[in-house]
Short mmCIF file of N, CA and C in Angstrom, two decimals:
data_model
loop_
_atom_site.label_atom_id
_atom_site.label_comp_id
_atom_site.label_asym_id
_atom_site.label_seq_id
_atom_site.Cartn_x
_atom_site.Cartn_y
_atom_site.Cartn_z
N MET Z 1 169.67 73.72 62.43
CA MET Z 1 170.56 73.91 61.63
C MET Z 1 170.53 73.10 60.38
N ASP Z 2 171.05 73.86 59.30
CA ASP Z 2 170.99 73.13 58.12
C ASP Z 2 172.39 73.09 57.55
N MET Z 3 172.50 72.00 56.63
CA MET Z 3 173.95 71.89 56.68
C MET Z 3 174.57 72.90 55.72
N SER Z 4 174.40 73.82 55.32
CA SER Z 4 175.03 75.10 54.82
C SER Z 4 175.72 76.05 55.97
N LEU Z 5 174.68 75.88 57.14
CA LEU Z 5 174.78 76.92 58.08
C LEU Z 5 175.92 76.00 59.18
N THR Z 6 175.85 74.77 58.91
CA THR Z 6 176.61 74.15 59.84
C THR Z 6 178.33 74.14 59.08
N LEU Z 7 178.35 73.78 58.00
CA LEU Z 7 179.70 74.17 57.31
C LEU Z 7 180.03 75.56 57.31
N THR Z 8 179.66 76.39 57.38
CA THR Z 8 180.00 77.77 57.49
C THR Z 8 180.46 78.06 58.75
N GLY Z 9 180.09 77.43 59.78
CA GLY Z 9 180.47 77.46 61.68
C GLY Z 9 181.57 76.85 61.45
N LEU Z 10 181.44 75.43 60.73
CA LEU Z 10 182.71 74.88 60.37
C LEU Z 10 184.11 75.41 60.11
N ALA Z 11 183.64 76.11 59.10
CA ALA Z 11 184.88 77.11 58.19
C ALA Z 11 185.48 78.23 59.41
N ALA Z 12 184.45 79.01 59.75
CA ALA Z 12 184.55 80.20 60.77
C ALA Z 12 185.02 79.73 61.96
N THR Z 13 184.87 78.63 62.33
CA THR Z 13 185.57 78.04 63.88
C THR Z 13 187.24 77.57 63.62
N ALA Z 14 187.16 77.07 62.33
CA ALA Z 14 188.75 76.37 62.03
C ALA Z 14 189.12 77.72 61.84
N ALA Z 15 189.15 78.67 61.16
CA ALA Z 15 189.82 79.83 60.77
C ALA Z 15 190.30 80.32 62.28
N LEU Z 16 189.30 80.85 62.93
CA LEU Z 16 189.55 81.48 64.00
C LEU Z 16 190.39 80.38 65.13
N ALA Z 17 190.42 79.51 65.05
CA ALA Z 17 191.37 78.75 65.83
C ALA Z 17 192.67 78.53 65.51
N VAL Z 18 192.86 78.56 63.89
CA VAL Z 18 194.31 78.67 63.15
C VAL Z 18 194.81 80.05 63.80
N PHE Z 19 194.13 81.25 63.39
CA PHE Z 19 194.60 82.75 63.72
C PHE Z 19 194.90 82.73 64.96
N ALA Z 20 193.87 82.53 66.25
CA ALA Z 20 194.24 82.74 67.50
C ALA Z 20 195.59 81.47 67.64
N GLY Z 21 195.93 80.66 67.23
CA GLY Z 21 196.80 79.62 67.64
C GLY Z 21 197.83 80.01 66.80
N TRP Z 22 198.00 81.12 65.96
CA TRP Z 22 199.03 81.61 65.35
C TRP Z 22 199.53 82.96 66.19
N ARG Z 23 198.52 83.66 66.97
CA ARG Z 23 198.80 84.99 67.51
C ARG Z 23 199.14 84.19 68.73
N GLY Z 24 198.68 83.19 69.68
CA GLY Z 24 199.15 83.17 70.97
C GLY Z 24 200.41 82.60 70.74
N ALA Z 25 200.89 81.64 69.67
CA ALA Z 25 202.29 81.14 69.75
C ALA Z 25 203.60 82.11 69.36
N ARG Z 26 203.22 83.43 69.08
CA ARG Z 26 204.21 84.60 68.66
C ARG Z 26 204.85 85.03 69.80
N PRO Z 27 205.92 85.22 70.07
CA PRO Z 27 206.89 85.53 71.70
C PRO Z 27 206.21 87.15 72.08
N PRO Z 28 206.16 87.65 73.07
CA PRO Z 28 205.69 88.47 73.69
C PRO Z 28 206.72 89.93 73.30
N ASP Z 29 206.02 90.72 73.14
CA ASP Z 29 206.98 91.86 72.34
C ASP Z 29 206.48 93.09 73.90
N PHE Z 30 207.52 93.30 74.66
CA PHE Z 30 207.70 94.02 75.82
C PHE Z 30 207.45 95.51 75.45
N GLN Z 31 207.75 95.65 74.60
CA GLN Z 31 207.53 97.40 74.00
C GLN Z 31 206.61 97.80 73.95
N ARG Z 32 205.65 96.97 73.28
CA ARG Z 32 203.96 97.24 73.08
C ARG Z 32 203.47 97.09 74.23
N GLY Z 33 203.87 96.09 75.22
CA GLY Z 33 202.87 96.25 76.50
C GLY Z 33 201.96 94.73 76.53
N PRO Z 34 201.33 94.51 77.30
CA PRO Z 34 200.93 93.34 77.61
C PRO Z 34 199.48 93.11 76.33
N ARG Z 35 199.57 91.65 76.01
CA ARG Z 35 198.60 91.46 75.05
C ARG Z 35 197.29 91.75 75.65
N MET Z 36 196.10 92.32 74.97
CA MET Z 36 194.91 92.50 75.84
C MET Z 36 193.82 91.76 75.09
N VAL Z 37 193.98 90.64 74.13
CA VAL Z 37 193.40 89.52 73.82
C VAL Z 37 194.20 88.44 73.94
N PRO Z 38 192.86 87.40 75.22
CA PRO Z 38 193.88 85.80 75.61
C PRO Z 38 193.65 85.20 74.53
N TRP Z 39 194.72 85.20 73.34
CA TRP Z 39 194.66 84.26 72.38
C TRP Z 39 194.70 82.59 72.86
N ARG Z 40 195.15 82.15 73.47
CA ARG Z 40 195.64 80.86 73.78
C ARG Z 40 194.06 79.98 74.35
N PRO Z 41 193.28 81.02 75.44
CA PRO Z 41 191.91 80.37 75.39
C PRO Z 41 191.05 80.35 74.34
N LEU Z 42 191.29 81.61 73.66
CA LEU Z 42 190.07 81.72 72.49
C LEU Z 42 190.28 80.89 71.16
N MET Z 43 191.80 80.11 71.06
CA MET Z 43 192.11 79.00 70.46
C MET Z 43 191.21 77.94 70.99
N ALA Z 44 191.26 77.51 72.19
CA ALA Z 44 190.76 76.51 73.10
C ALA Z 44 189.43 76.22 72.84
N ALA Z 45 188.43 77.43 73.09
CA ALA Z 45 187.34 77.87 72.86
C ALA Z 45 186.71 77.24 71.40
N SER Z 46 187.56 77.94 70.51
CA SER Z 46 187.11 77.75 69.06
C SER Z 46 187.39 76.57 68.46
N ALA Z 47 188.66 75.79 69.21
CA ALA Z 47 188.24 74.32 68.63
C ALA Z 47 187.60 73.25 69.43
N THR Z 48 186.91 74.06 70.33
CA THR Z 48 186.00 73.25 71.20
C THR Z 48 184.41 73.46 70.32
N ALA Z 49 184.27 74.65 70.00
CA ALA Z 49 182.87 74.98 68.89
C ALA Z 49 183.25 74.28 67.76
N PHE Z 50 184.47 73.77 67.02
CA PHE Z 50 184.81 73.27 65.86
C PHE Z 50 184.49 71.79 66.09
N LEU Z 51 184.69 71.42 67.45
CA LEU Z 51 184.54 69.60 67.65
C LEU Z 51 182.98 69.45 67.73
N ILE Z 52 182.25 70.34 68.25
CA ILE Z 52 180.58 70.35 67.86
C ILE Z 52 180.31 70.61 66.98
N PHE Z 53 180.47 71.64 66.07
CA PHE Z 53 180.10 71.53 65.01
C PHE Z 53 180.24 70.17 63.81
N LEU Z 54 181.33 69.85 64.34
CA LEU Z 54 181.45 68.36 63.29
C LEU Z 54 180.65 67.20 64.05
N VAL Z 55 180.25 67.39 65.25
CA VAL Z 55 179.52 66.22 65.64
C VAL Z 55 178.19 66.30 64.79
N HIS Z 56 177.98 67.78 65.11
CA HIS Z 56 176.58 68.25 64.55
C HIS Z 56 176.78 67.87 62.88
N LEU Z 57 177.87 67.79 62.17
CA LEU Z 57 177.53 67.50 60.43
C LEU Z 57 177.50 66.44 60.39
N VAL Z 58 178.18 65.12 61.38
CA VAL Z 58 177.92 64.14 61.51
C VAL Z 58 176.38 63.77 61.71
N ASN Z 59 175.80 64.12 62.45
CA ASN Z 59 174.73 63.70 62.61
C ASN Z 59 173.70 64.07 61.81
N LEU Z 60 174.21 65.20 61.25
CA LEU Z 60 173.41 65.50 59.88
C LEU Z 60 173.22 64.58 58.60
N LEU Z 61 174.58 64.06 58.64
CA LEU Z 61 174.65 63.07 57.52
C LEU Z 61 174.21 61.81 57.95
N GLY Z 62 173.70 61.45 59.17
CA GLY Z 62 172.55 60.30 59.57
C GLY Z 62 173.14 59.44 60.59
N ILE Z 63 174.57 59.55 61.14
CA ILE Z 63 175.26 58.62 61.79
C ILE Z 63 174.83 59.19 63.52
N THR Z 64 174.38 58.05 63.88
CA THR Z 64 174.15 58.38 65.41
C THR Z 64 175.15 58.43 66.57
N THR Z 65 175.47 59.75 67.00
CA THR Z 65 176.74 59.96 67.90
C THR Z 65 176.09 59.41 69.78
N GLY Z 66 175.23 60.01 69.72
CA GLY Z 66 174.76 59.70 71.14
C GLY Z 66 174.40 58.12 71.69
N GLN Z 67 173.76 57.85 72.82
CA GLN Z 67 173.65 57.02 73.43
C GLN Z 67 172.19 56.55 72.95
N THR Z 68 172.18 55.24 72.84
CA THR Z 68 170.56 55.19 72.59
C THR Z 68 169.95 54.09 73.45
N SER Z 69 168.39 54.05 74.06
CA SER Z 69 168.34 53.21 74.96
C SER Z 69 168.00 51.70 74.06
N PRO Z 70 168.13 50.93 74.88
CA PRO Z 70 167.44 49.50 74.45
C PRO Z 70 166.30 49.52 74.40
#
């Protein structure tokens, strides 16, 4: 993946994590029924994807994040 695709993925996953966090933190409305979208697990998954994109971006910038053998 190149830099522009990585930055797009970072922005998309950050926006999804913020939106899902906001929706998951709202109090339940029992008149409308149960929530059909699991917002909290979706927030956690998108935050995990954000961290993966962030590590990939750091690797693209030339910093090694993995283990190196001696």
